[in-house]
Each structure stands twice: as structure tokens, then as C-alpha cells.
mmCIF file of C-alpha atoms and ligand atoms in Angstrom:
data_model
loop_
_atom_site.group_PDB
_atom_site.id
_atom_site.type_symbol
_atom_site.label_atom_id
_atom_site.label_comp_id
_atom_site.label_asym_id
_atom_site.label_seq_id
_atom_site.Cartn_x
_atom_site.Cartn_y
_atom_site.Cartn_z
ATOM 1 C CA MET A 1 8.837 5.757 26.398
ATOM 2 C CA SER A 2 9.205 5.616 22.655
ATOM 3 C CA PHE A 3 11.526 7.837 20.644
ATOM 4 C CA GLY A 4 10.456 11.476 20.368
ATOM 5 C CA GLN A 5 7.394 11.255 22.635
ATOM 6 C CA PRO A 6 6.969 14.233 25.032
ATOM 7 C CA LYS A 7 6.945 13.426 28.805
ATOM 8 C CA ASP A 8 3.283 14.384 29.327
ATOM 9 C CA GLY A 9 2.086 12.345 26.328
ATOM 10 C CA VAL A 10 1.066 13.310 22.819
ATOM 11 C CA ARG A 11 -1.761 15.754 22.094
ATOM 12 C CA TYR A 12 -3.700 15.774 18.807
ATOM 13 C CA GLY A 13 -3.072 19.449 18.052
ATOM 14 C CA SER A 14 0.587 19.575 18.966
ATOM 15 C CA TYR A 15 1.492 16.260 17.281
ATOM 16 C CA LEU A 16 -0.134 17.321 14.016
ATOM 17 C CA ARG A 17 0.937 20.955 14.430
ATOM 18 C CA VAL A 18 -2.626 22.049 13.797
ATOM 19 C CA PRO A 19 -2.200 25.658 15.011
ATOM 20 C CA GLU A 20 0.842 26.094 12.716
ATOM 21 C CA LEU A 21 -0.973 24.409 9.835
ATOM 22 C CA LEU A 22 -3.968 26.734 10.140
ATOM 23 C CA LYS A 23 -1.681 29.759 9.953
ATOM 24 C CA THR A 24 -0.358 28.816 6.524
ATOM 25 C CA GLN A 25 -3.334 30.077 4.501
ATOM 26 C CA ALA A 26 -2.676 33.665 3.451
ATOM 27 C CA PRO A 27 -5.309 34.941 0.989
ATOM 28 C CA LEU A 28 -4.305 37.988 -1.076
ATOM 29 C CA THR A 29 -7.879 39.312 -1.227
ATOM 30 C CA ASN A 30 -11.113 39.234 0.767
ATOM 31 C CA GLU A 31 -12.846 37.180 -1.948
ATOM 32 C CA HIS A 32 -14.813 34.303 -0.443
ATOM 33 C CA ASP A 33 -13.527 31.553 -2.777
ATOM 34 C CA GLU A 34 -9.832 32.280 -2.392
ATOM 35 C CA LEU A 35 -9.568 30.251 0.820
ATOM 36 C CA GLN A 36 -10.834 27.070 -0.864
ATOM 37 C CA PHE A 37 -8.452 27.743 -3.777
ATOM 38 C CA ILE A 38 -5.481 27.911 -1.397
ATOM 39 C CA ILE A 39 -6.528 24.926 0.718
ATOM 40 C CA ILE A 40 -7.103 22.639 -2.268
ATOM 41 C CA HIS A 41 -3.645 23.410 -3.622
ATOM 42 C CA GLN A 42 -2.037 22.945 -0.209
ATOM 43 C CA VAL A 43 -3.775 19.608 0.259
ATOM 44 C CA TYR A 44 -2.480 18.532 -3.171
ATOM 45 C CA GLU A 45 1.053 19.386 -2.114
ATOM 46 C CA LEU A 46 0.678 17.291 1.062
ATOM 47 C CA TRP A 47 -0.580 14.329 -0.960
ATOM 48 C CA PHE A 48 2.268 14.800 -3.469
ATOM 49 C CA ARG A 49 4.661 14.591 -0.539
ATOM 50 C CA LEU A 50 3.188 11.265 0.549
ATOM 51 C CA VAL A 51 3.134 9.956 -3.031
ATOM 52 C CA LEU A 52 6.868 10.706 -3.346
ATOM 53 C CA HIS A 53 7.515 9.017 0.005
ATOM 54 C CA GLU A 54 5.754 5.845 -1.194
ATOM 55 C CA LEU A 55 7.358 5.872 -4.642
ATOM 56 C CA ASP A 56 10.808 6.235 -3.075
ATOM 57 C CA ALA A 57 10.093 3.148 -0.956
ATOM 58 C CA VAL A 58 8.992 1.262 -4.091
ATOM 59 C CA MET A 59 12.261 2.234 -5.800
ATOM 60 C CA VAL A 60 14.259 0.752 -2.920
ATOM 61 C CA LEU A 61 12.184 -2.451 -2.827
ATOM 62 C CA LEU A 62 12.735 -3.038 -6.535
ATOM 63 C CA SER A 63 16.487 -2.477 -6.394
ATOM 64 C CA GLU A 64 17.344 -4.524 -3.302
ATOM 65 C CA GLY A 65 19.266 -7.762 -3.615
ATOM 66 C CA GLY A 66 21.248 -7.138 -6.792
ATOM 67 C CA GLY A 67 20.071 -10.349 -8.495
ATOM 68 C CA ARG A 68 16.514 -11.613 -8.970
ATOM 69 C CA VAL A 69 14.037 -9.307 -7.217
ATOM 70 C CA CYS A 70 12.185 -11.595 -4.781
ATOM 71 C CA ASP A 71 8.408 -12.179 -4.569
ATOM 72 C CA GLU A 72 8.213 -10.570 -1.147
ATOM 73 C CA ASN A 73 9.682 -7.266 -2.400
ATOM 74 C CA ILE A 74 7.479 -7.264 -5.469
ATOM 75 C CA ARG A 75 4.357 -7.878 -3.374
ATOM 76 C CA GLU A 76 5.294 -5.083 -0.971
ATOM 77 C CA ALA A 77 6.028 -2.724 -3.878
ATOM 78 C CA ALA A 78 2.620 -3.530 -5.390
ATOM 79 C CA ARG A 79 0.947 -2.923 -2.002
ATOM 80 C CA LEU A 80 2.537 0.524 -1.722
ATOM 81 C CA MET A 81 1.609 1.281 -5.335
ATOM 82 C CA ARG A 82 -2.002 0.508 -4.446
ATOM 83 C CA ARG A 83 -1.806 3.172 -1.741
ATOM 84 C CA VAL A 84 -0.504 5.639 -4.335
ATOM 85 C CA ILE A 85 -3.353 4.662 -6.668
ATOM 86 C CA CYS A 86 -5.889 5.308 -3.859
ATOM 87 C CA ILE A 87 -4.347 8.744 -3.337
ATOM 88 C CA GLN A 88 -4.648 9.413 -7.064
ATOM 89 C CA GLY A 89 -8.372 8.668 -6.713
ATOM 90 C CA VAL A 90 -8.633 11.300 -3.975
ATOM 91 C CA LEU A 91 -6.674 13.807 -6.090
ATOM 92 C CA LEU A 92 -9.028 13.222 -8.990
ATOM 93 C CA HIS A 93 -12.186 13.718 -6.941
ATOM 94 C CA GLN A 94 -10.836 16.840 -5.271
ATOM 95 C CA ILE A 95 -11.181 18.656 -8.576
ATOM 96 C CA ALA A 96 -14.952 18.554 -8.078
ATOM 97 C CA VAL A 97 -14.533 20.841 -5.048
ATOM 98 C CA MET A 98 -12.718 23.343 -7.268
ATOM 99 C CA GLU A 99 -15.570 23.142 -9.777
ATOM 100 C CA THR A 100 -18.024 24.482 -7.216
ATOM 101 C CA MET A 101 -16.278 27.808 -7.878
ATOM 102 C CA ARG A 102 -18.053 29.750 -10.641
ATOM 103 C CA PRO A 103 -15.899 31.381 -13.363
ATOM 104 C CA VAL A 104 -16.816 34.831 -12.060
ATOM 105 C CA ASP A 105 -15.778 33.888 -8.509
ATOM 106 C CA PHE A 106 -12.306 32.992 -9.780
ATOM 107 C CA LEU A 107 -12.033 36.147 -11.890
ATOM 108 C CA ARG A 108 -12.481 38.197 -8.722
ATOM 109 C CA PHE A 109 -9.041 37.163 -7.401
ATOM 110 C CA ARG A 110 -7.284 35.618 -10.420
ATOM 111 C CA GLU A 111 -5.425 38.816 -11.372
ATOM 112 C CA TYR A 112 -3.686 38.787 -7.997
ATOM 113 C CA LEU A 113 -2.165 35.344 -8.631
ATOM 114 C CA LYS A 114 -0.003 36.213 -11.653
ATOM 115 C CA PRO A 115 2.487 34.828 -12.556
ATOM 116 C CA ALA A 116 1.884 31.871 -10.195
ATOM 117 C CA SER A 117 0.550 28.612 -11.678
ATOM 118 C CA GLY A 118 0.277 24.915 -10.829
ATOM 119 C CA PHE A 119 2.858 24.656 -13.609
ATOM 120 C CA GLN A 120 5.362 25.689 -10.938
ATOM 121 C CA SER A 121 4.544 22.801 -8.583
ATOM 122 C CA ALA A 122 7.992 21.276 -8.051
ATOM 123 C CA GLN A 123 6.564 18.198 -6.329
ATOM 124 C CA PHE A 124 4.249 17.461 -9.274
ATOM 125 C CA ARG A 125 7.316 17.585 -11.529
ATOM 126 C CA GLU A 126 9.188 15.337 -9.102
ATOM 127 C CA VAL A 127 6.439 12.732 -9.443
ATOM 128 C CA GLU A 128 6.586 13.015 -13.238
ATOM 129 C CA PHE A 129 10.386 12.773 -13.359
ATOM 130 C CA LEU A 130 10.501 9.897 -10.893
ATOM 131 C CA ALA A 131 7.861 7.998 -12.849
ATOM 132 C CA GLY A 132 9.858 8.288 -16.056
ATOM 133 C CA ASN A 133 8.716 11.467 -17.788
ATOM 134 C CA LYS A 134 11.826 13.636 -17.493
ATOM 135 C CA SER A 135 12.195 16.845 -19.437
ATOM 136 C CA GLN A 136 15.157 19.204 -19.600
ATOM 137 C CA ALA A 137 12.824 22.025 -20.707
ATOM 138 C CA LEU A 138 10.523 21.522 -17.711
ATOM 139 C CA LEU A 139 13.542 21.368 -15.402
ATOM 140 C CA ASP A 140 14.832 24.639 -16.869
ATOM 141 C CA HIS A 141 11.395 26.230 -16.422
ATOM 142 C CA CYS A 142 11.135 25.220 -12.768
ATOM 143 C CA ASP A 143 10.317 28.421 -10.907
ATOM 144 C CA ALA A 144 10.477 27.280 -7.282
ATOM 145 C CA ASP A 145 12.563 27.872 -4.145
ATOM 146 C CA ASP A 146 16.199 26.697 -4.109
ATOM 147 C CA GLU A 147 15.547 23.595 -2.010
ATOM 148 C CA SER A 148 12.740 22.425 -4.353
ATOM 149 C CA LYS A 149 14.915 23.092 -7.405
ATOM 150 C CA ARG A 150 17.722 21.059 -5.861
ATOM 151 C CA ARG A 151 15.340 18.151 -5.228
ATOM 152 C CA LEU A 152 13.995 18.312 -8.769
ATOM 153 C CA GLN A 153 17.530 18.371 -10.209
ATOM 154 C CA LYS A 154 18.281 15.223 -8.190
ATOM 155 C CA ARG A 155 15.190 13.533 -9.600
ATOM 156 C CA PHE A 156 16.248 14.537 -13.081
ATOM 157 C CA GLU A 157 19.629 12.884 -12.616
ATOM 158 C CA GLY A 158 18.350 9.881 -10.676
ATOM 159 C CA PRO A 159 16.793 6.549 -11.690
ATOM 160 C CA THR A 160 13.116 6.255 -12.603
ATOM 161 C CA LEU A 161 10.331 3.846 -11.733
ATOM 162 C CA ARG A 162 10.176 2.819 -15.373
ATOM 163 C CA GLU A 163 13.871 1.853 -15.253
ATOM 164 C CA ARG A 164 13.437 -0.040 -11.976
ATOM 165 C CA TYR A 165 10.407 -1.856 -13.353
ATOM 166 C CA LEU A 166 12.286 -2.979 -16.465
ATOM 167 C CA GLN A 167 15.320 -4.068 -14.408
ATOM 168 C CA CYS A 168 13.008 -6.028 -12.148
ATOM 169 C CA ALA A 169 11.323 -7.665 -15.162
ATOM 170 C CA THR A 170 14.755 -8.622 -16.531
ATOM 171 C CA SER A 171 15.724 -10.142 -13.190
ATOM 172 C CA ARG A 172 12.581 -12.326 -13.433
ATOM 173 C CA GLY A 173 13.461 -13.575 -16.912
ATOM 174 C CA PHE A 174 11.666 -11.050 -19.144
ATOM 175 C CA ALA A 175 14.513 -9.509 -21.138
ATOM 176 C CA SER A 176 13.726 -5.798 -20.931
ATOM 177 C CA ASN A 177 15.664 -2.723 -21.946
ATOM 178 C CA LEU A 178 15.030 0.969 -21.595
ATOM 179 C CA ALA A 179 14.507 2.261 -25.131
ATOM 180 C CA ASP A 180 12.481 4.883 -26.939
ATOM 181 C CA PRO A 181 9.136 3.821 -28.405
ATOM 182 C CA GLY A 182 9.472 2.968 -32.081
ATOM 183 C CA THR A 183 12.959 1.498 -31.757
ATOM 184 C CA GLU A 184 13.816 -2.165 -32.279
ATOM 185 C CA LEU A 185 14.957 -2.526 -28.680
ATOM 186 C CA PHE A 186 11.648 -1.140 -27.427
ATOM 187 C CA THR A 187 9.687 -3.648 -29.521
ATOM 188 C CA LYS A 188 11.889 -6.447 -28.167
ATOM 189 C CA THR A 189 11.053 -5.424 -24.603
ATOM 190 C CA VAL A 190 7.355 -5.259 -25.436
ATOM 191 C CA PHE A 191 7.420 -8.801 -26.812
ATOM 192 C CA SER A 192 9.182 -10.101 -23.716
ATOM 193 C CA LEU A 193 6.440 -8.512 -21.586
ATOM 194 C CA VAL A 194 3.801 -9.978 -23.892
ATOM 195 C CA GLU A 195 4.974 -13.375 -22.588
ATOM 196 C CA LEU A 196 4.103 -12.248 -19.068
ATOM 197 C CA TYR A 197 0.698 -10.912 -20.125
ATOM 198 C CA ARG A 198 -0.107 -13.998 -22.147
ATOM 199 C CA ASN A 199 0.308 -16.258 -19.145
ATOM 200 C CA PRO A 200 -0.268 -14.229 -15.942
ATOM 201 C CA PRO A 201 -0.105 -17.148 -13.439
ATOM 202 C CA ALA A 202 3.457 -17.965 -14.547
ATOM 203 C CA ASP A 203 4.643 -14.926 -12.556
ATOM 204 C CA ALA A 204 1.642 -13.629 -10.645
ATOM 205 C CA SER A 205 3.676 -11.186 -8.506
ATOM 206 C CA MET A 206 5.243 -9.567 -11.552
ATOM 207 C CA MET A 207 1.866 -9.406 -13.254
ATOM 208 C CA ASP A 208 0.318 -7.718 -10.214
ATOM 209 C CA LEU A 209 3.146 -5.159 -10.080
ATOM 210 C CA SER A 210 2.861 -4.488 -13.808
ATOM 211 C CA GLU A 211 -0.849 -3.770 -13.497
ATOM 212 C CA ALA A 212 -0.201 -1.550 -10.464
ATOM 213 C CA PHE A 213 2.161 0.561 -12.590
ATOM 214 C CA MET A 214 -0.452 0.561 -15.312
ATOM 215 C CA ASP A 215 -3.077 1.874 -12.868
ATOM 216 C CA PHE A 216 -0.624 4.508 -11.697
ATOM 217 C CA ASP A 217 0.122 5.687 -15.244
ATOM 218 C CA GLU A 218 -3.573 5.720 -16.110
ATOM 219 C CA GLY A 219 -4.179 7.654 -12.864
ATOM 220 C CA LEU A 220 -1.701 10.333 -13.964
ATOM 221 C CA GLY A 221 -3.484 10.559 -17.307
ATOM 222 C CA LEU A 222 -6.938 10.739 -15.719
ATOM 223 C CA TRP A 223 -5.786 13.582 -13.492
ATOM 224 C CA ARG A 224 -4.337 15.493 -16.464
ATOM 225 C CA SER A 225 -7.584 15.053 -18.315
ATOM 226 C CA ARG A 226 -9.834 16.011 -15.367
ATOM 227 C CA HIS A 227 -7.674 19.077 -14.653
ATOM 228 C CA PHE A 228 -7.822 20.041 -18.337
ATOM 229 C CA TRP A 229 -11.662 19.956 -18.424
ATOM 230 C CA MET A 230 -11.900 21.812 -15.125
ATOM 231 C CA VAL A 231 -9.519 24.518 -16.362
ATOM 232 C CA GLU A 232 -11.485 25.007 -19.587
ATOM 233 C CA ARG A 233 -14.740 25.215 -17.653
ATOM 234 C CA VAL A 234 -13.299 27.868 -15.307
ATOM 235 C CA ILE A 235 -11.157 30.038 -17.626
ATOM 236 C CA GLY A 236 -12.044 28.820 -21.143
ATOM 237 C CA GLY A 237 -9.377 29.780 -23.679
ATOM 238 C CA LYS A 238 -7.873 32.548 -21.535
ATOM 239 C CA ILE A 239 -4.103 32.665 -21.177
ATOM 240 C CA GLY A 240 -2.948 30.803 -18.042
ATOM 241 C CA THR A 241 -1.448 32.705 -15.145
ATOM 242 C CA GLY A 242 1.822 30.811 -15.710
ATOM 243 C CA TYR A 243 2.051 31.809 -19.384
ATOM 244 C CA ALA A 244 5.520 33.322 -18.872
ATOM 245 C CA ALA A 245 6.884 29.946 -17.808
ATOM 246 C CA THR A 246 5.081 27.743 -20.327
ATOM 247 C CA GLY A 247 6.151 29.887 -23.277
ATOM 248 C CA GLU A 248 4.328 31.961 -25.850
ATOM 249 C CA GLY A 249 1.829 29.981 -27.881
ATOM 250 C CA PHE A 250 1.614 27.147 -25.337
ATOM 251 C CA GLU A 251 -0.334 28.894 -22.656
ATOM 252 C CA GLY A 252 -3.484 27.799 -20.864
ATOM 253 C CA ILE A 253 -5.481 24.860 -22.193
ATOM 254 C CA ARG A 254 -3.407 24.824 -25.396
ATOM 255 C CA TYR A 255 -0.382 23.894 -23.305
ATOM 256 C CA LEU A 256 -2.359 21.408 -21.216
ATOM 257 C CA SER A 257 -3.821 19.663 -24.268
ATOM 258 C CA GLN A 258 -0.261 18.744 -25.299
ATOM 259 C CA THR A 259 0.356 16.946 -22.022
ATOM 260 C CA LEU A 260 -2.688 14.676 -22.163
ATOM 261 C CA ASN A 261 -1.003 11.784 -23.906
ATOM 262 C CA LYS A 262 2.124 11.599 -21.741
ATOM 263 C CA LYS A 263 2.994 8.048 -20.697
ATOM 264 C CA ALA A 264 5.509 6.955 -18.069
ATOM 265 C CA PHE A 265 5.378 3.236 -18.942
ATOM 266 C CA PRO A 266 5.018 3.131 -22.738
ATOM 267 C CA GLU A 267 5.961 -0.574 -22.857
ATOM 268 C CA LEU A 268 2.967 -1.511 -20.729
ATOM 269 C CA TRP A 269 0.601 0.328 -23.075
ATOM 270 C CA GLU A 270 2.167 -1.168 -26.179
ATOM 271 C CA VAL A 271 1.812 -4.694 -24.742
ATOM 272 C CA ARG A 272 -1.966 -4.386 -25.180
ATOM 273 C CA THR A 273 -1.555 -3.744 -28.877
ATOM 274 C CA ARG A 274 0.843 -6.635 -29.434
ATOM 275 C CA LEU A 275 -0.865 -9.200 -27.224
ATOM 276 C CA THR A 276 -2.293 -12.268 -28.958
ATOM 277 C CA LEU A 277 -3.491 -15.572 -27.571
HETATM 278 C C1 LIG B 301 -9.286 27.213 -10.928
HETATM 279 C C2 LIG B 301 -8.394 26.249 -10.802
HETATM 280 C C3 LIG B 301 -7.262 26.034 -11.751
HETATM 281 C C4 LIG B 301 -6.979 26.653 -12.942
HETATM 282 C C5 LIG B 301 -7.793 27.727 -13.668
HETATM 283 C C6 LIG B 301 -5.753 26.086 -13.432
HETATM 284 C C7 LIG B 301 -5.150 26.435 -14.619
HETATM 285 C C8 LIG B 301 -4.004 25.898 -15.116
HETATM 286 C C9 LIG B 301 -3.385 26.266 -16.372
HETATM 287 C C10 LIG B 301 -3.970 27.273 -17.346
HETATM 288 C C11 LIG B 301 -2.252 25.549 -16.488
HETATM 289 C C12 LIG B 301 -1.241 25.610 -17.652
HETATM 290 C C13 LIG B 301 -0.081 26.466 -17.289
HETATM 291 C C14 LIG B 301 -0.473 27.925 -17.316
HETATM 292 O O1 LIG B 301 -0.759 28.431 -18.384
HETATM 293 O O2 LIG B 301 -0.498 28.516 -16.222
HETATM 294 C C15 LIG B 301 -2.136 24.716 -15.326
HETATM 295 C C16 LIG B 301 -1.119 23.827 -15.092
HETATM 296 C C17 LIG B 301 -1.044 23.038 -13.972
HETATM 297 N N1 LIG B 301 -1.893 23.033 -12.895
HETATM 298 FE FE1 LIG B 301 -3.623 24.011 -12.752
HETATM 299 N N2 LIG B 301 -5.324 25.128 -12.562
HETATM 300 C C18 LIG B 301 -6.196 25.080 -11.500
HETATM 301 C C19 LIG B 301 -6.117 24.247 -10.405
HETATM 302 C C20 LIG B 301 -5.102 23.384 -10.145
HETATM 303 C C21 LIG B 301 -5.002 22.527 -8.995
HETATM 304 C C22 LIG B 301 -6.035 22.406 -7.858
HETATM 305 C C23 LIG B 301 -3.842 21.866 -9.097
HETATM 306 C C24 LIG B 301 -3.316 20.910 -8.085
HETATM 307 C C25 LIG B 301 -2.077 20.922 -7.685
HETATM 308 C C26 LIG B 301 -3.203 22.275 -10.316
HETATM 309 C C27 LIG B 301 -1.986 21.808 -10.781
HETATM 310 C C28 LIG B 301 -1.433 22.114 -11.992
HETATM 311 C C29 LIG B 301 -0.235 21.495 -12.503
HETATM 312 C C30 LIG B 301 0.584 20.417 -11.817
HETATM 313 C C31 LIG B 301 0.012 22.064 -13.746
HETATM 314 C C32 LIG B 301 1.161 21.706 -14.699
HETATM 315 C C33 LIG B 301 0.692 20.564 -15.596
HETATM 316 C C34 LIG B 301 1.772 20.098 -16.565
HETATM 317 O O3 LIG B 301 2.735 20.814 -16.814
HETATM 318 O O4 LIG B 301 1.634 18.971 -17.080
HETATM 319 N N3 LIG B 301 -4.008 23.185 -10.945
HETATM 320 N N4 LIG B 301 -3.209 24.949 -14.498
#
């Protein structure tokens, strides 16, 4: 018998804890659309959990060995990134379910949600921080349970995917340094990556991984954008329910519009501009 398997065999419901799962939706009103609102958010949190699980595995793969990161690890990291990218596709399309809710349907229970907001999703922030977009202000504004705050703090202090990617590139002969866009060091890194992009077959594994991170970063941006349009269509210019956390003057879609251009892998975007034949 394998580890953890009950004597009388596994059952679908007990293995997946379906009864417990179905008890975790607790609407605050009798409004019809509140159940879909809760379920969509819960499903997001489950997917975020899996995304973090995969990204953590990618971090390990890219840091193993100390010296040159081997082809096998890079290929496996790219494979796991493709899973993350597929999940991002699901997350994007899920917004359409939310859009079947008419503005008036949301208004019927919106008041009861204050001051809760997706802004307080600690796992979303973990993904952002792990990717490379850390922010002391967002860490300070984290309004979650103690365990989630502790995890987010760890992400804030820990290494990022962007750092691992650049270390991996260096180990493969593309001299790369972590530096702010606009600095000389940043431009140097971009030009070393231009060499990779100019001749993809020279290091096909590294090229594949680079494009996987590109897809991932674009996926984050597409989600931000899709969420932004959905929010405007549902609440227009109204102040968001999390206005207390986002700060006066940055509430609702005004806050969201400032996040649309965030990039976790700025070097990979800049390569496109600098690339020549
Ligand atoms: C009717 C549906 C929704 C509305 C009206 C809405 C509205 C908003 C607003 C106005 C903000 C900005 C912060 C604030 O002022 O509260 C925000 C942030 C956010 N929402 Fe939503 N949202 C909705 C659905 C969702 C869903 C389904 C998710 C999935 C988890 C989500 C995740 C987030 C996240 C992660 C942020 C923070 C974004 C950032 O800081 O970059 N929202 N939302």
C-alpha cells in the first residue's frame, strides 16, 4: 500500500475533501449572484496556490548545481512554466464568468463587502513578489491573516524569478546583472541577451526558457488589463471597496490603471527594442 492511502481504498469525495470544500462558501446576503462572486474568487486562490507551487519548483531547478545550469533543468523549468502559462489562460477566461453579472446585481451585495478587496489577496502579491515585482508599500498594506503575512514577508526577502533567470543566463555565458532599467548595467545585460535572441539555435534551451518567462510576464499583464476592463464595466469610476488600503486618490480603476504597465522581466522586453540582425 502506498504512503497515506486508507485501508479501504481512496474515495473521490473524501480524497478531494468535497464535503468540506462545499462548506466554505458563506454568502453575506441572499442575493443570487453572490455565490458566483465567492466561488470565482476561491477558484482564483486555488489556482494561485498551484502557480506558486510550480514557480517554487522552477526556482529550485534554476539554482541547482552551483555552476552552469544544465539543459535538463532548463527544459524542465520551461515545461513547468508552460503549465503556469496555461493556468494564466484559465484565469484570464474566468473573468468572462464574472462579466455575466450585471452592474445592478453587484450593487445589491457590494456594500456588504467593504472594506474587502482583491487588493488584499496575499497569494496574488506572493506571485508578484516572486516574479520580481516587490514593493515595500504593498507589503506594508497587506491586510491578511498572520500566516499569509508571514509568507509574503518571506517572499519579499527571498530571491525572485527574475534574479534566477539572470543568474542562469550568466551561467550559460550571457553576462547578466540585476539592475534597474535605464542604468548602464541594465543596458549591458540587455545587449548580452540580444546575442541570445539574435541566434536562437546557439542555446535553444535558454531561448525556450526566456520566451516562457516572456509569456508569463505578458500573461500577468493581460490579466491586469482584463481585470481593469471588467472592473470599469461593473463599477465604472466608483471608489473600490479596498480604498482604505490603496490610499486616497488611488482608489478603484484609477489605482488599477497605474498597475497596467508593471513588468517582472524588463530586460526581456527591452531586448525587442535593441535587437538588430
Ligand atoms: C465584480 C468583480 C470585481 C470588482 C468590481 C473588482 C474591483 C477591484 C478594484 C476596484 C480594485 C482596486 C483596489 C480597490 O480599490 O479595491 C481591485 C484590485 C484587485 N482585484 Fe479585483 N475586482 C473584481 C474581481 C476580482 C477577481 C475575480 C479577482 C481574482 C482574484 C480580483 C483580484 C484583484 C487583485 C489581485 C487586485 C489587486 C491588483 C493590484 O494591486 O495590482 N478581482 N479589484
